[in-house]
């Protein structure tokens, strides 16, 4: 019988269990978007996960969303990540880099550049900047000729990720960032080949994935999606049709996986499971909410056809989450005040169960 603790073959990797550490922004990178020794310790502490997906990593400077996040667009950044991937591998783990282009969810005070997006429509809400939250600025709409450059930025960062020792990459196609903006029915008002119809709106995502596959191979490439999610004011009024069309296109590529957030009705997600013939990761709890995924919720989605289950806050607060769930031990809650504050408190200071007893 398949359980959370059954092994799984993912591309060229054998995962010892079906628990994935979900990508989570922590805002602990050094100046210049460099990974740090504390980041190496943080990920190594959680290396018992079947797979770790890193925090969002910007593929270009204009793609940076938040201050304090790491990049993969300079050689110095590549070098800094090697200590992180080495630490995970030495501790027996596997790690993918999540490549995250913020698009309109950014600010000139963070990057020195005006944000870019499918259309000149501001995100809803305040964005993080070095001096605190500020209203999201109106982005510059990309010209048609510029769009492929941003699709290929993911591929270029993916090459750097492999050079830095990552086992693969996940494109961040969820949560209202650039790929999600192109998929959207309200953030994307384009009338060229990258907008309008569903076929037009999925084109950027497909081109970004295809370029990445050409760069590093399909077995090392995944993508995360939030069907109907509504983050940062993004809407998908036709979530089932839109995401079915996208998965149909992506099914032509034998990707490592599709990573779905439970951001819409269960029936829609079951329909997307049918549309996707490959490995499916499901994140059962709404991102940025207060709830941790329980063992029962994980088992529920395994029963509905997920192959792997991702946990966010659970892994953040419990470095030994795999063992806690395996043995029925209680899990610790997160301290939300330390999410993005910097420093090691609330980052490296969550103990394993044996050190709390």
CSV table of C-alpha atoms in Angstrom, one decimal:
chain,number,residue,atom,x,y,z
A,1,UNK,CA,0.0,0.0,0.0
A,2,UNK,CA,1.3,3.4,-1.0
A,3,UNK,CA,1.8,5.8,1.9
A,4,UNK,CA,3.6,9.1,2.6
A,5,UNK,CA,6.6,7.1,3.5
A,6,UNK,CA,6.8,4.9,0.4
A,7,UNK,CA,9.7,5.7,-1.9
A,8,UNK,CA,9.2,7.3,-5.3
A,9,UNK,CA,11.1,7.5,-8.5
A,10,UNK,CA,11.2,11.2,-9.8
A,11,UNK,CA,13.2,11.5,-13.0
A,12,UNK,CA,16.7,10.3,-12.2
A,13,UNK,CA,16.1,10.6,-8.4
A,14,UNK,CA,14.8,8.1,-6.0
A,15,UNK,CA,13.0,9.8,-3.2
A,16,UNK,CA,12.9,7.9,0.2
A,17,UNK,CA,9.5,9.3,1.0
A,18,UNK,CA,6.7,11.3,-0.7
A,19,UNK,CA,7.0,14.4,1.4
A,20,UNK,CA,8.2,17.6,-0.4
A,21,UNK,CA,9.3,20.7,1.4
A,22,UNK,CA,7.4,23.4,-0.4
A,23,UNK,CA,9.1,26.7,-1.5
A,24,UNK,CA,8.9,29.4,1.1
A,25,UNK,CA,10.2,33.0,1.0
A,26,UNK,CA,12.4,33.6,4.0
A,27,UNK,CA,14.2,36.9,3.1
A,28,UNK,CA,17.6,35.8,4.5
A,29,UNK,CA,19.9,36.3,1.4
A,30,UNK,CA,22.9,38.5,1.6
A,31,UNK,CA,23.5,41.7,-0.4
A,32,UNK,CA,23.7,40.9,-4.1
A,33,UNK,CA,21.2,38.1,-3.8
A,34,UNK,CA,23.9,35.7,-2.4
A,35,UNK,CA,23.1,32.5,-0.5
A,36,UNK,CA,24.6,32.4,3.0
A,37,UNK,CA,26.0,29.8,5.4
A,38,UNK,CA,22.8,30.0,7.5
A,39,UNK,CA,20.8,29.1,4.4
A,40,UNK,CA,23.0,26.0,3.9
A,41,UNK,CA,22.2,25.0,7.5
A,42,UNK,CA,18.5,25.7,7.1
A,43,UNK,CA,18.1,23.4,4.1
A,44,UNK,CA,20.4,20.8,5.5
A,45,UNK,CA,18.4,20.6,8.7
A,46,UNK,CA,15.4,19.5,6.5
A,47,UNK,CA,17.2,17.1,4.2
A,48,UNK,CA,15.1,14.1,5.3
A,49,UNK,CA,12.3,15.5,3.0
A,50,UNK,CA,11.9,13.3,-0.1
A,51,UNK,CA,12.5,16.5,-2.1
A,52,UNK,CA,13.3,20.1,-1.1
A,53,UNK,CA,12.1,22.9,-3.3
A,54,UNK,CA,14.0,26.1,-2.5
A,55,UNK,CA,12.6,29.5,-1.8
A,56,UNK,CA,11.8,31.6,-4.9
A,57,UNK,CA,15.0,32.5,-6.7
A,58,UNK,CA,15.0,35.4,-9.1
A,59,UNK,CA,16.2,34.5,-12.6
A,60,UNK,CA,17.0,38.2,-13.4
A,61,UNK,CA,17.4,41.4,-11.4
A,62,UNK,CA,14.1,42.9,-12.9
A,63,UNK,CA,12.5,39.6,-11.9
A,64,UNK,CA,13.2,40.1,-8.2
A,65,UNK,CA,10.0,40.5,-6.2
A,66,UNK,CA,11.1,41.0,-2.6
A,67,UNK,CA,14.2,42.4,-0.9
A,68,UNK,CA,16.5,39.8,0.8
A,69,UNK,CA,15.8,37.1,-1.8
A,70,UNK,CA,18.5,35.1,-3.6
A,71,UNK,CA,19.2,35.1,-7.3
A,72,UNK,CA,20.7,32.8,-10.0
A,73,UNK,CA,21.7,35.4,-12.6
A,74,UNK,CA,25.4,36.1,-11.6
A,75,UNK,CA,28.4,33.8,-11.2
A,76,UNK,CA,28.8,35.0,-7.6
A,77,UNK,CA,25.3,33.8,-6.8
A,78,UNK,CA,26.0,30.4,-8.4
A,79,UNK,CA,29.1,30.1,-6.3
A,80,UNK,CA,27.2,31.0,-3.1
A,81,UNK,CA,24.6,28.3,-3.7
A,82,UNK,CA,27.1,25.5,-4.0
A,83,UNK,CA,27.6,25.5,-0.2
A,84,UNK,CA,23.8,25.0,0.1
A,85,UNK,CA,23.4,22.2,-2.3
A,86,UNK,CA,26.5,20.5,-1.0
A,87,UNK,CA,25.1,20.6,2.6
A,88,UNK,CA,21.8,19.1,1.5
A,89,UNK,CA,23.5,16.3,-0.5
A,90,UNK,CA,26.0,15.5,2.3
A,91,UNK,CA,23.0,15.1,4.6
A,92,UNK,CA,21.3,12.7,2.1
A,93,UNK,CA,18.8,15.1,0.6
A,94,UNK,CA,17.7,16.3,-2.9
A,95,UNK,CA,16.9,19.9,-3.8
A,96,UNK,CA,15.3,21.8,-6.7
A,97,UNK,CA,15.6,25.5,-7.1
A,98,UNK,CA,12.3,27.4,-7.6
A,99,UNK,CA,12.8,30.1,-10.2
A,100,UNK,CA,10.5,33.0,-9.5
A,101,UNK,CA,10.1,36.1,-11.7
A,102,UNK,CA,7.9,38.5,-9.8
A,103,UNK,CA,6.7,40.5,-12.8
A,104,UNK,CA,4.4,43.3,-11.6
A,105,UNK,CA,4.8,42.2,-7.9
A,106,UNK,CA,8.0,44.2,-7.5
A,107,UNK,CA,9.2,47.8,-6.9
A,108,UNK,CA,11.9,50.1,-8.2
A,109,UNK,CA,13.2,50.6,-4.7
A,110,UNK,CA,14.0,46.9,-4.5
A,111,UNK,CA,15.5,46.3,-8.0
A,112,UNK,CA,16.3,49.8,-9.4
A,113,UNK,CA,14.0,48.9,-12.4
A,114,UNK,CA,10.4,49.5,-13.2
A,115,UNK,CA,8.6,46.2,-13.0
A,116,UNK,CA,7.5,44.5,-16.2
A,117,UNK,CA,4.3,42.6,-16.8
A,118,UNK,CA,1.9,41.3,-19.6
A,119,UNK,CA,-0.1,44.6,-19.3
A,120,UNK,CA,0.3,47.9,-17.5
A,121,UNK,CA,-2.0,47.0,-14.7
A,122,UNK,CA,-0.8,47.2,-11.1
A,123,UNK,CA,-1.0,44.3,-8.7
A,124,UNK,CA,-3.6,44.6,-5.9
A,125,UNK,CA,-2.0,45.4,-2.5
A,126,UNK,CA,1.3,46.6,-1.1
A,127,UNK,CA,4.6,45.0,-2.1
A,128,UNK,CA,7.6,44.6,0.2
A,129,UNK,CA,10.5,47.1,-0.3
A,130,UNK,CA,13.7,47.8,1.6
A,131,UNK,CA,11.9,50.6,3.5
A,132,UNK,CA,8.7,48.7,4.2
A,133,UNK,CA,5.4,48.0,2.3
A,134,UNK,CA,4.5,50.3,-0.5
A,135,UNK,CA,1.6,50.3,-3.0
A,136,UNK,CA,2.3,48.1,-6.0
A,137,UNK,CA,3.5,50.3,-8.9
A,138,UNK,CA,2.0,50.2,-12.4
A,139,UNK,CA,4.3,48.0,-14.4
A,140,UNK,CA,5.6,48.5,-17.9
A,141,UNK,CA,3.8,46.2,-20.4
A,142,UNK,CA,6.3,44.1,-22.3
A,143,UNK,CA,6.5,44.6,-26.0
A,144,UNK,CA,5.9,41.4,-28.1
A,145,UNK,CA,9.5,41.2,-29.1
A,146,UNK,CA,10.6,41.3,-25.4
A,147,UNK,CA,8.5,38.5,-24.1
A,148,UNK,CA,10.8,35.6,-25.3
A,149,UNK,CA,13.7,37.2,-23.4
A,150,UNK,CA,11.9,36.8,-20.1
A,151,UNK,CA,10.8,33.3,-21.0
A,152,UNK,CA,14.4,32.4,-21.7
A,153,UNK,CA,15.5,34.0,-18.4
A,154,UNK,CA,14.1,30.9,-16.6
A,155,UNK,CA,16.2,28.6,-18.9
A,156,UNK,CA,19.4,30.6,-18.3
A,157,UNK,CA,18.8,30.5,-14.5
A,158,UNK,CA,18.1,26.8,-14.8
A,159,UNK,CA,21.6,26.2,-16.3
A,160,UNK,CA,23.1,28.2,-13.5
A,161,UNK,CA,21.1,26.1,-11.0
A,162,UNK,CA,22.5,22.9,-12.3
A,163,UNK,CA,26.0,24.4,-12.2
A,164,UNK,CA,25.3,25.4,-8.6
A,165,UNK,CA,24.6,21.7,-7.7
A,166,UNK,CA,20.8,21.7,-7.7
A,167,UNK,CA,19.1,18.5,-8.8
A,168,UNK,CA,16.6,20.4,-10.9
A,169,UNK,CA,14.3,23.4,-11.0
A,170,UNK,CA,10.7,24.4,-10.5
A,171,UNK,CA,9.3,27.3,-12.4
A,172,UNK,CA,7.0,29.4,-10.2
A,173,UNK,CA,3.9,29.6,-12.3
A,174,UNK,CA,1.6,30.3,-9.3
A,175,UNK,CA,0.6,33.0,-6.8
A,176,UNK,CA,0.2,36.0,-9.1
A,177,UNK,CA,3.8,36.2,-10.3
A,178,UNK,CA,4.9,36.7,-13.9
A,179,UNK,CA,3.8,33.3,-15.4
A,180,UNK,CA,0.6,33.5,-13.4
A,181,UNK,CA,0.1,37.1,-14.7
A,182,UNK,CA,0.3,35.9,-18.3
A,183,UNK,CA,-2.2,33.1,-17.5
A,184,UNK,CA,-4.6,35.5,-15.9
A,185,UNK,CA,-7.9,36.7,-17.4
A,186,UNK,CA,-7.6,40.2,-15.8
A,187,UNK,CA,-3.8,40.9,-15.5
A,188,UNK,CA,-3.2,40.0,-19.1
A,189,UNK,CA,-5.1,42.3,-21.5
A,190,UNK,CA,-2.8,41.7,-24.4
A,191,UNK,CA,-4.1,41.5,-28.0
A,192,UNK,CA,-1.0,39.9,-29.5
A,193,UNK,CA,-0.1,36.2,-29.5
A,194,UNK,CA,0.5,36.2,-25.7
A,195,UNK,CA,-3.0,37.2,-24.7
A,196,UNK,CA,-6.7,37.1,-25.5
A,197,UNK,CA,-7.6,33.5,-26.0
A,198,UNK,CA,-6.7,30.7,-23.6
A,199,UNK,CA,-4.2,29.5,-26.2
A,200,UNK,CA,-2.6,32.9,-26.2
A,201,UNK,CA,-2.5,33.2,-22.4
A,202,UNK,CA,-0.8,29.8,-21.9
A,203,UNK,CA,1.8,30.6,-24.5
A,204,UNK,CA,4.3,32.3,-22.2
A,205,UNK,CA,4.2,29.5,-19.7
A,206,UNK,CA,4.7,26.9,-22.4
A,207,UNK,CA,7.6,28.8,-23.9
A,208,UNK,CA,9.3,29.3,-20.6
A,209,UNK,CA,9.0,25.6,-19.7
A,210,UNK,CA,10.1,24.4,-23.2
A,211,UNK,CA,13.2,26.7,-23.1
A,212,UNK,CA,14.1,25.3,-19.7
A,213,UNK,CA,13.6,21.7,-20.9
A,214,UNK,CA,16.0,22.4,-23.8
A,215,UNK,CA,18.5,23.9,-21.3
A,216,UNK,CA,18.6,21.2,-18.6
A,217,UNK,CA,16.3,18.3,-19.6
A,218,UNK,CA,12.6,17.5,-18.9
A,219,UNK,CA,13.5,15.2,-16.0
A,220,UNK,CA,15.0,18.1,-14.1
A,221,UNK,CA,12.1,20.5,-14.7
A,222,UNK,CA,8.8,21.1,-12.9
A,223,UNK,CA,6.3,23.9,-12.6
A,224,UNK,CA,4.0,25.1,-9.8
A,225,UNK,CA,0.5,26.4,-10.5
A,226,UNK,CA,-2.3,27.8,-8.4
A,227,UNK,CA,-5.5,27.3,-10.4
A,228,UNK,CA,-8.0,30.1,-9.7
A,229,UNK,CA,-5.8,31.3,-6.9
A,230,UNK,CA,-6.5,35.1,-6.9
A,231,UNK,CA,-3.1,36.2,-5.4
A,232,UNK,CA,-2.1,39.9,-5.9
A,233,UNK,CA,-5.4,40.5,-7.7
A,234,UNK,CA,-4.8,37.9,-10.4
A,235,UNK,CA,-8.0,36.2,-11.6
A,236,UNK,CA,-8.6,33.1,-13.7
A,237,UNK,CA,-12.3,33.1,-14.5
A,238,UNK,CA,-11.9,29.9,-16.5
A,239,UNK,CA,-9.5,27.9,-14.2
A,240,UNK,CA,-10.4,24.4,-15.4
A,241,UNK,CA,-10.3,25.2,-19.1
A,242,UNK,CA,-7.2,27.3,-18.8
A,243,UNK,CA,-5.2,24.9,-16.8
A,244,UNK,CA,-6.4,21.9,-18.7
A,245,UNK,CA,-5.2,23.6,-21.9
A,246,UNK,CA,-1.8,24.3,-20.2
A,247,UNK,CA,-1.3,20.8,-18.9
A,248,UNK,CA,-2.3,19.4,-22.3
A,249,UNK,CA,0.5,21.4,-23.9
A,250,UNK,CA,3.0,20.5,-21.1
A,251,UNK,CA,2.1,16.8,-21.4
A,252,UNK,CA,4.1,16.9,-24.7
A,253,UNK,CA,7.2,17.3,-22.5
A,254,UNK,CA,8.0,14.5,-20.0
A,255,UNK,CA,8.4,17.0,-17.1
A,256,UNK,CA,9.6,15.9,-13.7
A,257,UNK,CA,6.3,17.0,-12.2
A,258,UNK,CA,3.4,19.5,-12.0
A,259,UNK,CA,3.0,21.0,-8.5
A,260,UNK,CA,-0.6,22.1,-7.8
A,261,UNK,CA,-1.8,24.3,-4.9
A,262,UNK,CA,-5.3,23.6,-3.6
A,263,UNK,CA,-6.6,27.0,-4.6
A,264,UNK,CA,-9.8,25.9,-6.2
A,265,UNK,CA,-12.5,23.3,-5.9
A,266,UNK,CA,-11.5,19.7,-5.4
A,267,UNK,CA,-13.4,18.7,-8.5
A,268,UNK,CA,-11.4,21.1,-10.7
A,269,UNK,CA,-8.1,19.6,-9.3
A,270,UNK,CA,-9.3,16.1,-9.9
A,271,UNK,CA,-10.0,17.1,-13.5
A,272,UNK,CA,-6.4,18.4,-13.7
A,273,UNK,CA,-5.1,15.2,-12.3
A,274,UNK,CA,-6.8,13.4,-15.2
A,275,UNK,CA,-5.3,15.9,-17.7
A,276,UNK,CA,-1.8,15.3,-16.5
A,277,UNK,CA,-0.2,11.9,-17.2
A,278,UNK,CA,3.0,12.5,-15.1
A,279,UNK,CA,4.0,13.0,-11.5
A,280,UNK,CA,1.7,15.3,-9.5
A,281,UNK,CA,2.6,17.1,-6.3
A,282,UNK,CA,-0.3,18.6,-4.3
A,283,UNK,CA,0.1,21.3,-1.7
A,284,UNK,CA,-3.1,20.7,0.3
A,285,UNK,CA,-3.3,23.9,2.3
A,286,UNK,CA,-3.8,27.4,1.0
A,287,UNK,CA,-0.4,29.2,0.7
A,288,UNK,CA,0.1,32.2,3.1
A,289,UNK,CA,-2.7,31.0,5.3
A,290,UNK,CA,-2.4,30.0,9.0
A,291,UNK,CA,-2.9,26.3,8.7
A,292,UNK,CA,-0.3,23.5,8.5
A,293,UNK,CA,-1.0,20.4,6.4
A,294,UNK,CA,-2.0,17.4,8.5
A,295,UNK,CA,-1.3,13.8,8.0
A,296,UNK,CA,-5.0,13.2,7.2
A,297,UNK,CA,-5.0,15.9,4.5
A,298,UNK,CA,-1.9,14.5,3.0
A,299,UNK,CA,-3.4,11.0,2.9
A,300,UNK,CA,-6.6,12.4,1.5
A,301,UNK,CA,-4.8,13.8,-1.6
A,302,UNK,CA,-2.7,10.7,-2.0
A,303,UNK,CA,-6.0,8.8,-2.2
A,304,UNK,CA,-7.2,11.3,-4.9
A,305,UNK,CA,-4.2,10.6,-7.1
A,306,UNK,CA,-1.4,12.8,-6.0
A,307,UNK,CA,2.0,11.2,-6.1
A,308,UNK,CA,3.8,13.5,-3.7
A,309,UNK,CA,2.6,15.9,-1.0
A,310,UNK,CA,4.2,19.3,-0.3
A,311,UNK,CA,4.3,20.8,3.2
A,312,UNK,CA,5.2,24.5,3.9
A,313,UNK,CA,4.8,25.7,7.4
A,314,UNK,CA,5.1,22.1,8.7
A,315,UNK,CA,8.7,21.9,7.5
A,316,UNK,CA,9.5,25.4,8.5
A,317,UNK,CA,8.7,24.7,12.2
A,318,UNK,CA,9.7,21.1,12.2
A,319,UNK,CA,13.0,20.2,10.6
A,320,UNK,CA,12.3,16.5,11.4
A,321,UNK,CA,8.7,16.6,10.0
A,322,UNK,CA,9.1,13.3,8.2
A,323,UNK,CA,9.9,11.5,11.5
A,324,UNK,CA,7.3,13.3,13.4
A,325,UNK,CA,4.5,12.2,11.0
A,326,UNK,CA,6.0,8.7,10.6
A,327,UNK,CA,5.8,8.1,14.4
A,328,UNK,CA,2.8,10.2,15.3
A,329,UNK,CA,4.7,12.8,17.3
A,330,UNK,CA,3.1,16.3,17.7
A,331,UNK,CA,4.2,19.0,15.4
A,332,UNK,CA,5.3,22.5,16.5
A,333,UNK,CA,3.5,25.7,15.3
A,334,UNK,CA,5.3,28.4,13.4
A,335,UNK,CA,6.1,31.8,14.7
A,336,UNK,CA,4.8,34.1,11.9
A,337,UNK,CA,6.6,37.1,13.2
A,338,UNK,CA,9.9,35.6,12.2
A,339,UNK,CA,9.0,34.8,8.6
A,340,UNK,CA,10.9,37.6,6.9
A,341,UNK,CA,12.7,39.4,9.8
A,342,UNK,CA,16.2,38.2,8.9
A,343,UNK,CA,18.7,36.5,11.3
A,344,UNK,CA,18.7,33.0,12.6
A,345,UNK,CA,15.9,33.2,15.1
A,346,UNK,CA,12.8,31.5,13.7
A,347,UNK,CA,15.1,30.1,10.9
A,348,UNK,CA,17.7,27.8,12.5
A,349,UNK,CA,16.2,27.7,16.0
A,350,UNK,CA,13.3,25.3,15.5
A,351,UNK,CA,14.4,22.1,17.3
A,352,UNK,CA,13.9,18.5,16.4
A,353,UNK,CA,11.5,16.6,18.7
A,354,UNK,CA,14.2,14.9,20.7
A,355,UNK,CA,15.5,18.3,21.8
A,356,UNK,CA,12.1,19.6,22.9
A,357,UNK,CA,11.3,16.7,25.3
